[in-house]
CSV table of C-alpha atoms and ligand atoms in Angstrom, one decimal:
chain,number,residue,atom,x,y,z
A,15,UNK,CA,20.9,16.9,22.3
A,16,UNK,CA,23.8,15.8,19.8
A,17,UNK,CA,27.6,14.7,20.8
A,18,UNK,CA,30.1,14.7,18.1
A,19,UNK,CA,32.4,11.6,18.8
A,20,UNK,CA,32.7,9.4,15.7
A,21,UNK,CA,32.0,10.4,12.1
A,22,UNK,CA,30.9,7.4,11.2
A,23,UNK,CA,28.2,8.1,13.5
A,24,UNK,CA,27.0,10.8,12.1
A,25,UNK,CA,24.1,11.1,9.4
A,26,UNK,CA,26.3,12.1,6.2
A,27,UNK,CA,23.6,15.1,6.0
A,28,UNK,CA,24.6,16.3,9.2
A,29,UNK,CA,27.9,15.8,8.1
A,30,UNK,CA,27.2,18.1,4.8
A,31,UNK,CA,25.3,20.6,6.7
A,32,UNK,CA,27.9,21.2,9.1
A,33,UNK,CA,30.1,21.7,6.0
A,34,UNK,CA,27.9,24.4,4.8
A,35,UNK,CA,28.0,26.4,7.6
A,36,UNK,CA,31.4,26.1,8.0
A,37,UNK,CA,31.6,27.7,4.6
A,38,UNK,CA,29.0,30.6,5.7
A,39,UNK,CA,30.4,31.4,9.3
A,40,UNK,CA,34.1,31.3,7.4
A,41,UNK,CA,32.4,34.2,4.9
A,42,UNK,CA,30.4,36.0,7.5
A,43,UNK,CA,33.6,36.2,9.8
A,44,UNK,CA,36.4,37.2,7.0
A,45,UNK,CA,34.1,40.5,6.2
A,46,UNK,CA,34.2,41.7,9.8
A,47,UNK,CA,30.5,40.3,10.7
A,48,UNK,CA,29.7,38.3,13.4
A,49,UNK,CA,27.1,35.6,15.0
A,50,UNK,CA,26.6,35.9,18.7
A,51,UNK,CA,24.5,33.1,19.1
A,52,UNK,CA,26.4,31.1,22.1
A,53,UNK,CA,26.2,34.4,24.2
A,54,UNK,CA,26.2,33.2,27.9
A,55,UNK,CA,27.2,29.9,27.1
A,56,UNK,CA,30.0,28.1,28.2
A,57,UNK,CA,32.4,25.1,26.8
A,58,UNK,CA,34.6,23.0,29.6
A,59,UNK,CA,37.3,22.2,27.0
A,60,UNK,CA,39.4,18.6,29.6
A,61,UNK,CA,42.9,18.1,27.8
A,62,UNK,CA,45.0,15.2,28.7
A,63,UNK,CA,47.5,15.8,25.8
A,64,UNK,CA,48.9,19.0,24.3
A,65,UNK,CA,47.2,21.0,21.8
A,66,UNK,CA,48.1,23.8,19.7
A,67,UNK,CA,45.6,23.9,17.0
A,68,UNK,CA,42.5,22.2,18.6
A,69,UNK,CA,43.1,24.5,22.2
A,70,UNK,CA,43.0,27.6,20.8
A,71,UNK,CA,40.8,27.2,17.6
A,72,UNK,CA,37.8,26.2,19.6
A,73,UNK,CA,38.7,29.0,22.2
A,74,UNK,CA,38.4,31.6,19.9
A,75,UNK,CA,35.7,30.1,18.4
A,76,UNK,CA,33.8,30.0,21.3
A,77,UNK,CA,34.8,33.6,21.9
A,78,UNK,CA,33.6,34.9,18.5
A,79,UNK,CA,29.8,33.3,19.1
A,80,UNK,CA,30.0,35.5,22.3
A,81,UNK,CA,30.0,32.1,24.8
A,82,UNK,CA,33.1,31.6,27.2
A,83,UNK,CA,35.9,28.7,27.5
A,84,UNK,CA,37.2,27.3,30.1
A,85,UNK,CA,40.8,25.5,29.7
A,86,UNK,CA,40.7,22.6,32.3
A,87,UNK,CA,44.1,20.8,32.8
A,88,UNK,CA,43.9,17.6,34.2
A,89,UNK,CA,46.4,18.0,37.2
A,90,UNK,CA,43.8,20.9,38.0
A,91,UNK,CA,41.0,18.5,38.3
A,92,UNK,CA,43.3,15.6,40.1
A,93,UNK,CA,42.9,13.5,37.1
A,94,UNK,CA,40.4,12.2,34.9
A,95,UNK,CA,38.8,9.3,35.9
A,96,UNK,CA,41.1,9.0,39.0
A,97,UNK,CA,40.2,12.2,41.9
A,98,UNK,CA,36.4,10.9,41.2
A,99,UNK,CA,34.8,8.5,38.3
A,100,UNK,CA,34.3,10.3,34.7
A,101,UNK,CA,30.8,9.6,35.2
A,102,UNK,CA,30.9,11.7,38.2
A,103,UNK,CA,32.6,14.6,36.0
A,104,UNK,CA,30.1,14.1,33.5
A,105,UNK,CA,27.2,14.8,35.9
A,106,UNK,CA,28.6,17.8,37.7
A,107,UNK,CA,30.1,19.8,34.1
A,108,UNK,CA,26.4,19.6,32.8
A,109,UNK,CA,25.6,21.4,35.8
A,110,UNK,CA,27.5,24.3,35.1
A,111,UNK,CA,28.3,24.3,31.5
A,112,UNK,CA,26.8,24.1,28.1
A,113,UNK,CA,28.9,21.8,26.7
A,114,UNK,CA,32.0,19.6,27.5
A,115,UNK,CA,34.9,19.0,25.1
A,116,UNK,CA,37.5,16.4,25.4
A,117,UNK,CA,40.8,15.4,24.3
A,118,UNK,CA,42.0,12.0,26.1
A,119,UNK,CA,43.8,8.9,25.8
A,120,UNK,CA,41.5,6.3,25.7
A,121,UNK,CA,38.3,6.8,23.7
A,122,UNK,CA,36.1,5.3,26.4
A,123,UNK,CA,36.4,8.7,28.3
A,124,UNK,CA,34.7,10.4,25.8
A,125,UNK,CA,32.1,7.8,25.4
A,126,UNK,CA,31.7,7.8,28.9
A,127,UNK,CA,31.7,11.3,28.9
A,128,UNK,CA,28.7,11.1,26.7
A,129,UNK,CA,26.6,8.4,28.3
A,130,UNK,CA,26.7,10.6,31.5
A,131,UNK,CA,26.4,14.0,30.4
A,132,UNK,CA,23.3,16.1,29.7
A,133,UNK,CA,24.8,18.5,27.9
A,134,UNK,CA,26.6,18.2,24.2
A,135,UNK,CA,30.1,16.0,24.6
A,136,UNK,CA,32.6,16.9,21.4
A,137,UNK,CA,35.9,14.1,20.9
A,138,UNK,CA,38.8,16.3,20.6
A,139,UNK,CA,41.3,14.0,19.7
A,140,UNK,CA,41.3,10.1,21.4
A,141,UNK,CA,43.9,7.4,21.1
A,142,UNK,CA,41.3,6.1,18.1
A,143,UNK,CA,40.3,9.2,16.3
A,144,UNK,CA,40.2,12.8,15.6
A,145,UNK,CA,37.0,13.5,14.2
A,146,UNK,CA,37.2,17.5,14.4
A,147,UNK,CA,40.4,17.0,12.1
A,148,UNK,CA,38.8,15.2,9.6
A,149,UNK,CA,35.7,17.9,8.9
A,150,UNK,CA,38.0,20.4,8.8
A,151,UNK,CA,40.0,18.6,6.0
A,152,UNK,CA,37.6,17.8,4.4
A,153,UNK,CA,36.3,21.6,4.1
A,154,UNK,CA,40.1,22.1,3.0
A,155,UNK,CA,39.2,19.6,-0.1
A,156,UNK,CA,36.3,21.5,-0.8
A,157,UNK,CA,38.3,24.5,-1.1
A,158,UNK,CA,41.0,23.5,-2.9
A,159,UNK,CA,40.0,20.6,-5.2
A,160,UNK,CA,36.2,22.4,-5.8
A,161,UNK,CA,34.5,19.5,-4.7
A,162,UNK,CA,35.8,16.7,-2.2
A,163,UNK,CA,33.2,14.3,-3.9
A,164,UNK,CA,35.5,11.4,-6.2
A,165,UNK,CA,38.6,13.0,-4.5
A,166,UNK,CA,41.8,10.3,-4.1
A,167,UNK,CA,43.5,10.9,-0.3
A,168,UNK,CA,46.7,8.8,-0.4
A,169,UNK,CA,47.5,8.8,3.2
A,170,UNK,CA,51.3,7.7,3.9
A,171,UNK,CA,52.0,6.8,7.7
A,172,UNK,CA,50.8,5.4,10.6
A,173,UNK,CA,47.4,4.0,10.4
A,174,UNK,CA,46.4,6.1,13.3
A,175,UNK,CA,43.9,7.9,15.3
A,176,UNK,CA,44.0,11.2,12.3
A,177,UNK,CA,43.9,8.1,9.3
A,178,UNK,CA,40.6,6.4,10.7
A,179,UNK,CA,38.6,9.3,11.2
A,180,UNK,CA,39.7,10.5,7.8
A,181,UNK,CA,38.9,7.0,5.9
A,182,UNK,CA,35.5,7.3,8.0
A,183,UNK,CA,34.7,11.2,6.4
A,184,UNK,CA,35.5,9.3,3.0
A,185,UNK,CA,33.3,7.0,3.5
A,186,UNK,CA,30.3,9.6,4.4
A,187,UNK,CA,31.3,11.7,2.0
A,188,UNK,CA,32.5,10.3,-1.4
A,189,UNK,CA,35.7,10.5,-1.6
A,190,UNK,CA,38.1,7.5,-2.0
A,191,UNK,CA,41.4,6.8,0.6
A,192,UNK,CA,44.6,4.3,0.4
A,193,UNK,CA,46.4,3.9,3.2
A,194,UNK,CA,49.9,3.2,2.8
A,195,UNK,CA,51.7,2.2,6.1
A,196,UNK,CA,54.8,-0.5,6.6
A,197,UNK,CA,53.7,-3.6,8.0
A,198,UNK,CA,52.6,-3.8,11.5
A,199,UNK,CA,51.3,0.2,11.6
A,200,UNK,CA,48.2,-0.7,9.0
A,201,UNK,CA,44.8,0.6,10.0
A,202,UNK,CA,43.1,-1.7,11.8
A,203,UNK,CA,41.1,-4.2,9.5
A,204,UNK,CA,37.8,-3.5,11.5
A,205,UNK,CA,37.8,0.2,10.6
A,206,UNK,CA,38.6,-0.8,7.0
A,207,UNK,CA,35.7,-3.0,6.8
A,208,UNK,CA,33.3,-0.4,8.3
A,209,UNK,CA,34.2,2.2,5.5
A,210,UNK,CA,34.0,-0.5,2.8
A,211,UNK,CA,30.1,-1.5,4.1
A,212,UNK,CA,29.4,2.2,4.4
A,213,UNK,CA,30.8,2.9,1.2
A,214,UNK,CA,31.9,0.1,-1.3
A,215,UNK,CA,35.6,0.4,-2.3
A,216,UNK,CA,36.4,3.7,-0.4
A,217,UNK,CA,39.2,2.5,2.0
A,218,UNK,CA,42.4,0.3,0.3
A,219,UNK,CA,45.9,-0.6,2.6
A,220,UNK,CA,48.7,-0.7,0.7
A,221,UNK,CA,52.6,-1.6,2.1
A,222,UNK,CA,53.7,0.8,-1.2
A,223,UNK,CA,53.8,4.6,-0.6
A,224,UNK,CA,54.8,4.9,-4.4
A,225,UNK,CA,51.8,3.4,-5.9
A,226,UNK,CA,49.5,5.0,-3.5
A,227,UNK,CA,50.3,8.8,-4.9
A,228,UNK,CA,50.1,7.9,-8.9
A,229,UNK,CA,47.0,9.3,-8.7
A,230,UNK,CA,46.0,10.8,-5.6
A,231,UNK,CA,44.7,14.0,-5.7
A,232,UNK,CA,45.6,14.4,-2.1
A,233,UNK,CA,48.5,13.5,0.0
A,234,UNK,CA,48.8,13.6,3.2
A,235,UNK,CA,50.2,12.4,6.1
A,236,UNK,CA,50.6,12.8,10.3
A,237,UNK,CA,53.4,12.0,12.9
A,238,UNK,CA,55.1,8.6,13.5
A,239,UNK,CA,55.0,8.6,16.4
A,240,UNK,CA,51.0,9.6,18.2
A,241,UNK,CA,50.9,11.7,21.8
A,242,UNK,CA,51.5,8.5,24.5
A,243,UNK,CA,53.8,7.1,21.9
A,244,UNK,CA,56.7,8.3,23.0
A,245,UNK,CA,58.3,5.4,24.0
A,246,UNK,CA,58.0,3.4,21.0
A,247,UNK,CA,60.1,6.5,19.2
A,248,UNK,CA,63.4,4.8,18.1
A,249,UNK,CA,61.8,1.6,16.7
A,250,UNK,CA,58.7,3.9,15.0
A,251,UNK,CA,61.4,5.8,13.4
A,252,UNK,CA,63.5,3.1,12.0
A,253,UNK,CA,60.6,1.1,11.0
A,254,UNK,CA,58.7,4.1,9.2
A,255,UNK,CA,62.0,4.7,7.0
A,256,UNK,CA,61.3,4.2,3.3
A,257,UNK,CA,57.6,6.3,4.2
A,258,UNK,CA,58.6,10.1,4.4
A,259,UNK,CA,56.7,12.7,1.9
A,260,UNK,CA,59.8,14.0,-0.1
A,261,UNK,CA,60.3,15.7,-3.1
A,262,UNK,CA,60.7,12.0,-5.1
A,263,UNK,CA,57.4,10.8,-3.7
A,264,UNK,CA,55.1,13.8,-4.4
A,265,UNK,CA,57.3,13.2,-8.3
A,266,UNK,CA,55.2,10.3,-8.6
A,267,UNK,CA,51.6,11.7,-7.8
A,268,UNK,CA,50.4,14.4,-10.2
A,269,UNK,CA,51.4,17.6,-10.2
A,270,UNK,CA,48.8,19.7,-8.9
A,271,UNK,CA,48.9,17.1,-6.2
A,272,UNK,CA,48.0,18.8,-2.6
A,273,UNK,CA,49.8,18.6,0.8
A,274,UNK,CA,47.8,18.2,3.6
A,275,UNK,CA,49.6,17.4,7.4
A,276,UNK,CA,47.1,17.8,10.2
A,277,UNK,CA,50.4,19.4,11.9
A,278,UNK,CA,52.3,19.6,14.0
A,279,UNK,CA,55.1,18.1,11.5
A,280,UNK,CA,58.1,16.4,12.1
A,281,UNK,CA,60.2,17.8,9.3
A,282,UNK,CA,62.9,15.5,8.2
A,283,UNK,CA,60.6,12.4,9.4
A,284,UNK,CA,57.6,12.1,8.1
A,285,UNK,CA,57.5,15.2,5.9
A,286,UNK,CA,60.6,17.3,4.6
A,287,UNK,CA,60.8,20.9,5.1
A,288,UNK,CA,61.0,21.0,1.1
A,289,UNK,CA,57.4,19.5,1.0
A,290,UNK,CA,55.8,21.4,3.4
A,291,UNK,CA,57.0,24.5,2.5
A,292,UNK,CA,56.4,23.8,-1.5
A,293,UNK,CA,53.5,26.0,-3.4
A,294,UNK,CA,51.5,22.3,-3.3
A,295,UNK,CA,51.4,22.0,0.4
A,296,UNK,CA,47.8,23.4,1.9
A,297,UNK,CA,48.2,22.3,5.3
A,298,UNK,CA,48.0,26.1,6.9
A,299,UNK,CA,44.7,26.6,4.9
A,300,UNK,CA,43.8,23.3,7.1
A,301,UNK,CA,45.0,24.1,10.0
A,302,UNK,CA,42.6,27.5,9.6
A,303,UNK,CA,39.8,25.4,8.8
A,304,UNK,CA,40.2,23.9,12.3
A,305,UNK,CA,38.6,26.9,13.5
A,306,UNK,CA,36.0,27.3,10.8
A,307,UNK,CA,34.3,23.8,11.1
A,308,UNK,CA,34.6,24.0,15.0
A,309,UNK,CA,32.6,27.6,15.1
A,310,UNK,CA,29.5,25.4,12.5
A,311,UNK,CA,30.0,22.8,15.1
A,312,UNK,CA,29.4,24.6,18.3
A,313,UNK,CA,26.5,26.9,16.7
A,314,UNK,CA,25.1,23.6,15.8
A,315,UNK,CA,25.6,21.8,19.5
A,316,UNK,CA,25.3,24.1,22.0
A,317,UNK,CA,23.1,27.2,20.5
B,422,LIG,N1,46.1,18.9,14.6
B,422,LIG,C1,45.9,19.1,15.9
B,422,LIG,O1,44.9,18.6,16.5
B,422,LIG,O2,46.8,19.9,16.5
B,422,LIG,P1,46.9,20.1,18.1
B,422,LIG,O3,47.4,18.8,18.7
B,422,LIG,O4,48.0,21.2,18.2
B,422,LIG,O5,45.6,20.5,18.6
B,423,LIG,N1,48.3,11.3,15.5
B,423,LIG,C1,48.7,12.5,16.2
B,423,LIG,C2,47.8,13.7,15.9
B,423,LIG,C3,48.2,15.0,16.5
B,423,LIG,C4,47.2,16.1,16.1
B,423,LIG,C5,48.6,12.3,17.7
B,423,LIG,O1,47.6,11.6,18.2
B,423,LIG,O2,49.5,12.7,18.5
């Protein structure tokens, strides 16, 4: 039994393979075929934030391997971690279901999750990462830039939960990342070490959104201000001024330069409307891809 929580986790083969069939699945399902292999299985999908993209994309992915979803809000449930201990939860799901996927606050539900579950536990988003994200851009890379091996990401933002996982899928698989953030939002110095030992050179901080993009083959960026951040709004936004992807920044990078936002965007914030809309911006191939690496994923967890 496998969990997918942390890419940097994850055997970069497993990575690659997961890739692979992404790819397939993606081709088998565009020419009207299909792949029942979760028939009679079922995925409790435990949401503590919203979710567009991640809901629905694993939903339907379930639904096209012939399993079932089951949308669990947590004001159904009294709470996680507060009607009864997650460990508890994690016992009683595996009863019934084939898998569990989560998307929570703090990443110790998930782990927890994991320790206590005998059945398949998948991170759908924590407060520290978003590992499902990061495949899926990845495969976007592939796409778009033929291979995502010696690829540039200049990512401009917050050094946040979408950033780590992303410098971590670098790391595992050869591409190189700078993260440009103001000072006081960098990603964390432990994760930057962690994707330096795993692979020399692959993760750089920078206070300088210009120099980032001169030669990035990709950049991209996320919200200012995270899901539970909502308080911090006004400061976020005055303090992240000077860090928006606008027409003069993607000037600098060169110009087949791609646009990748792991959405949903703030236009006029961190992104312009110009920019994502431009003929460079890929970030609704990504947000398809979503759904692409999650069907690989669950064929490869839970069938
Ligand atoms: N990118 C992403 O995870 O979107 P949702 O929050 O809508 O799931
Ligand atoms: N960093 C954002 C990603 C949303 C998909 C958040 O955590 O809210």
């Amino acid at each position: 039994m496998k969990h997918f929580l942390s890419i940097e986790d994850c055997p970069k083969d497993f990575l690659k393979e997961l890739l692979r069939l992404s790819t397939r699945l993606k081709s088998l399902y565009s020419y009207n075929g299909e792949d029942l292999c979760l028939k009679g299985k079922t995925l409790a999908m435990l949401f503590e934030k919203p979710s567009l993209r991640t809901r629905i994309s694993f939903q339907v992915a379930m639904s096209n391997l012939g399993g079932t979803a089951i949308y669990v809000k947590p004001e159904d449930i009294g709470g996680i971690g507060k009607r009864e201990p997650v460990k508890d939860m994690a016992r009683v799901l595996s009863r019934y279901v084939t898998g569990i996927m989560a998307r929570t606050f703090e990443h110790s539900t998930v782990t927890e999750l994991a320790e206590y579950a005998t059945v398949p536990v998948i991170n759908a988003l924590t407060d520290w990462s978003h590992p499902c994200q990061a495949m899926a851009d990845v495969l976007t890379i592939r796409e778009h830039c033929e291979d995502e091996e010696g690829k540039k990401i200049a990512f401009i933002g917050d050094g946040n939960n979408v950033a780590r996982s992303l410098a971590f899928a670098c790391a595992k698989l050869g591409m190189k990342m700078v993260v440009a953030s103001p000072a006081g939002y960098e990603l964390d110095d432990e994760s930057i070490e962690k994707a330096n030992q795993l692979s020399a050179d692959c993760v750089r901080q920078t206070n300088d959104p210009g120099n980032a993009v001169l030669d990035a083959d990709i950049i991209y960026t996320d919200t200012w201000v995270s899901m539970g951040q909502e308080d911090e709004k006004q400061k976020r936004q005055a303090d992240f001024a000077g860090f928006q992807v606008n027409a003069e920044l993607v000037k600098s990078a060169p110009d087949n330069v791609k646009i990748m936002h792991c959405l949903p965007a703030y236009r006029g914030l961190e992104i312009t409307d110009e920019v994502v809309e431009s003929p460079n911006s890929i970030m609704f191939d990504q947000a398809e891809n979503r759904l692409h690496f999650q069907r690989a994923l669950l064929k490869k967890l839970l069938s």
